[in-house]
C-alpha positions as a Markdown table, in Angstrom:
| # | Residue | x | y | z |
|---|---|---|---|---|
| 1 | Met | -26.4 | 1.7 | -10.9 |
| 2 | Ile | -29.9 | 1.2 | -9.4 |
| 3 | Tyr | -29.9 | -2.5 | -8.7 |
| 4 | Gln | -27.9 | -5.7 | -9.3 |
| 5 | Ser | -28.8 | -9.3 | -8.8 |
| 6 | Asn | -27.4 | -12.8 | -9.7 |
| 7 | Arg | -30.9 | -14.3 | -9.6 |
| 8 | Lys | -32.8 | -15.3 | -12.7 |
| 9 | Phe | -35.6 | -12.8 | -13.7 |
| 10 | Arg | -38.4 | -13.4 | -16.2 |
| 11 | Leu | -40.7 | -11.0 | -18.0 |
| 12 | Trp | -43.7 | -11.8 | -15.8 |
| 13 | Ala | -46.4 | -9.4 | -17.1 |
| 14 | Tyr | -47.2 | -6.3 | -19.0 |
| 15 | Thr | -50.5 | -4.5 | -18.7 |
| 16 | Val | -51.2 | -2.2 | -21.6 |
| 17 | Ser | -54.1 | -0.4 | -19.8 |
| 18 | His | -51.8 | 0.6 | -16.9 |
| 19 | Ser | -48.5 | 0.8 | -19.0 |
| 20 | Ser | -47.0 | -1.4 | -16.3 |
| 21 | Leu | -44.2 | -4.0 | -16.7 |
| 22 | Leu | -43.2 | -6.6 | -14.1 |
| 23 | Leu | -39.9 | -8.5 | -14.2 |
| 24 | Arg | -39.9 | -11.2 | -11.4 |
| 25 | Ser | -37.3 | -13.5 | -9.8 |
| 26 | Glu | -39.6 | -16.1 | -8.5 |
| 27 | Met | -39.2 | -17.5 | -4.9 |
| 28 | Lys | -38.5 | -21.1 | -4.4 |
| 29 | Phe | -40.2 | -23.4 | -1.9 |
| 30 | Val | -38.6 | -25.7 | 0.7 |
| 31 | Asp | -39.6 | -28.8 | -1.2 |
| 32 | Gln | -37.9 | -27.7 | -4.5 |
| 33 | Glu | -34.4 | -29.0 | -5.4 |
| 34 | Asp | -32.7 | -25.6 | -5.8 |
| 35 | Tyr | -34.2 | -24.1 | -2.6 |
| 36 | Ser | -32.0 | -22.0 | -0.3 |
| 37 | Glu | -32.7 | -19.1 | 2.1 |
| 38 | Asn | -31.4 | -16.7 | -0.6 |
| 39 | Val | -34.3 | -17.5 | -2.9 |
| 40 | Ser | -37.1 | -17.8 | -0.4 |
| 41 | Trp | -38.8 | -14.6 | -1.6 |
| 42 | Asn | -39.8 | -13.0 | -4.9 |
| 43 | Ile | -37.9 | -10.0 | -6.2 |
| 44 | Asp | -40.1 | -7.8 | -8.4 |
| 45 | Ile | -38.9 | -5.0 | -10.7 |
| 46 | Glu | -41.9 | -2.9 | -11.5 |
| 47 | Phe | -41.9 | -0.2 | -14.1 |
| 48 | Trp | -44.8 | 2.3 | -14.6 |
| 49 | Ala | -45.7 | 4.6 | -17.4 |
| 50 | Val | -43.8 | 2.3 | -19.8 |
| 51 | Ser | -43.5 | 3.5 | -23.4 |
| 52 | Tyr | -40.8 | 1.2 | -24.8 |
| 53 | Ile | -39.7 | -2.3 | -23.9 |
| 54 | Asp | -36.6 | -4.0 | -25.3 |
| 55 | Thr | -35.8 | -7.0 | -23.1 |
| 56 | Ala | -35.4 | -10.8 | -23.2 |
| 57 | His | -38.0 | -13.0 | -21.7 |
| 58 | Val | -35.4 | -14.5 | -19.3 |
| 59 | Leu | -32.6 | -12.6 | -17.7 |
| 60 | Pro | -30.0 | -14.8 | -15.9 |
| 61 | Gly | -28.8 | -12.1 | -13.5 |
| 62 | Leu | -28.9 | -8.4 | -14.2 |
| 63 | Ile | -27.4 | -5.0 | -13.6 |
| 64 | Met | -29.9 | -2.1 | -14.0 |
| 65 | Ser | -28.9 | 1.5 | -14.4 |
| 66 | Glu | -30.6 | 4.7 | -15.5 |
| 67 | Ile | -28.8 | 6.3 | -18.4 |
| 68 | Thr | -29.1 | 9.7 | -20.0 |
| 69 | Gly | -27.7 | 12.1 | -22.6 |
| 70 | Thr | -25.0 | 11.2 | -25.0 |
| 71 | Ile | -24.5 | 7.6 | -23.8 |
| 72 | Leu | -28.0 | 6.7 | -25.0 |
| 73 | Pro | -27.9 | 4.6 | -28.2 |
| 74 | Gln | -29.3 | 6.5 | -31.1 |
| 75 | Arg | -32.2 | 4.1 | -31.6 |
| 76 | Ile | -33.2 | 4.6 | -28.0 |
| 77 | Arg | -32.7 | 8.4 | -28.0 |
| 78 | Gln | -35.3 | 8.7 | -30.7 |
| 79 | Lys | -37.9 | 7.0 | -28.6 |
| 80 | Thr | -37.6 | 9.1 | -25.4 |
| 81 | Thr | -40.1 | 11.7 | -24.3 |
| 82 | Thr | -40.1 | 14.4 | -21.7 |
| 83 | Gly | -40.5 | 13.1 | -18.1 |
| 84 | Gln | -39.5 | 9.5 | -18.9 |
| 85 | Lys | -36.3 | 7.7 | -17.9 |
| 86 | Val | -34.3 | 5.2 | -19.8 |
| 87 | Tyr | -33.3 | 2.1 | -17.9 |
| 88 | Glu | -30.4 | -0.1 | -19.2 |
| 89 | Ile | -30.5 | -3.7 | -18.1 |
| 90 | Glu | -27.4 | -5.7 | -18.7 |
| 91 | Ser | -27.7 | -9.5 | -18.6 |
| 92 | Gly | -25.5 | -12.1 | -20.0 |
| 93 | Gly | -23.3 | -9.5 | -21.7 |
| 94 | Val | -26.3 | -8.0 | -23.6 |
| 95 | Lys | -27.8 | -4.6 | -23.0 |
| 96 | Tyr | -31.6 | -4.1 | -23.0 |
| 97 | Tyr | -33.6 | -0.9 | -22.6 |
| 98 | Ile | -36.9 | 0.1 | -21.0 |
| 99 | Ile | -38.3 | 3.6 | -21.2 |
| 100 | Ala | -40.7 | 4.3 | -18.3 |
| 101 | Gly | -41.8 | 6.9 | -15.8 |
| 102 | Gly | -40.0 | 5.1 | -12.9 |
| 103 | Val | -39.1 | 1.8 | -11.4 |
| 104 | Leu | -39.4 | 0.1 | -8.0 |
| 105 | Val | -37.6 | -3.0 | -6.9 |
| 106 | Gly | -39.1 | -4.9 | -3.9 |
| 107 | Glu | -39.1 | -8.2 | -2.1 |
| 108 | Asn | -42.2 | -10.1 | -1.2 |
| 109 | Lys | -43.5 | -13.6 | -0.4 |
| 110 | Trp | -46.7 | -13.5 | -2.5 |
| 111 | Glu | -47.5 | -16.9 | -3.8 |
| 112 | Asn | -48.7 | -17.5 | -7.3 |
| 113 | Glu | -49.8 | -13.9 | -7.9 |
| 114 | Asp | -49.6 | -12.3 | -11.3 |
| 115 | Arg | -49.5 | -8.9 | -9.6 |
| 116 | Ile | -48.8 | -5.7 | -11.6 |
| 117 | Phe | -47.8 | -2.5 | -9.9 |
| 118 | Asn | -50.9 | -0.3 | -9.4 |
| 119 | Tyr | -51.0 | 2.8 | -7.2 |
| 120 | Ser | -54.7 | 2.6 | -6.5 |
| 121 | Met | -54.4 | -0.9 | -5.0 |
| 122 | Asn | -52.0 | 0.2 | -2.3 |
| 123 | Leu | -50.2 | -3.1 | -2.3 |
| 124 | Lys | -47.0 | -3.2 | -0.2 |
| 125 | His | -43.7 | -5.0 | -0.6 |
| 126 | Asp | -42.1 | -6.6 | 2.5 |
| 127 | Asn | -38.9 | -4.7 | 1.7 |
| 128 | Ile | -38.1 | -2.0 | -0.9 |
| 129 | Leu | -34.7 | -2.5 | -2.4 |
| 130 | Ala | -34.5 | 0.4 | -4.9 |
| 131 | Ile | -36.6 | 3.2 | -6.4 |
| 132 | Gly | -35.5 | 5.0 | -9.5 |
């Protein structure tokens, strides 16, 4: 397992030109009803070199793992290429798949930014939770 969270994530953005995918659990502000210290920051799951996306728009909690070999579903195995990884995201009892070059999970307090992972921008997270 690479990462697990009970927070709600949304498919935030996909950029074709950079093959980048961002899933975000958006931070809450003090004046919002459901605010707590546990949701006072964003959690971003950023994939790069994305070649396949099979995920729901909203993920109410998730468990993300990298999977390989014989446990790959046949429909996913046919889509893999050399140098890419297959990420399985389980949410609400359903399994979704993303094929990408890698993933980074980070916390930040960026407000209202539709930011996509981009190496050349040298943007930093406040805290890196996982890299896979």
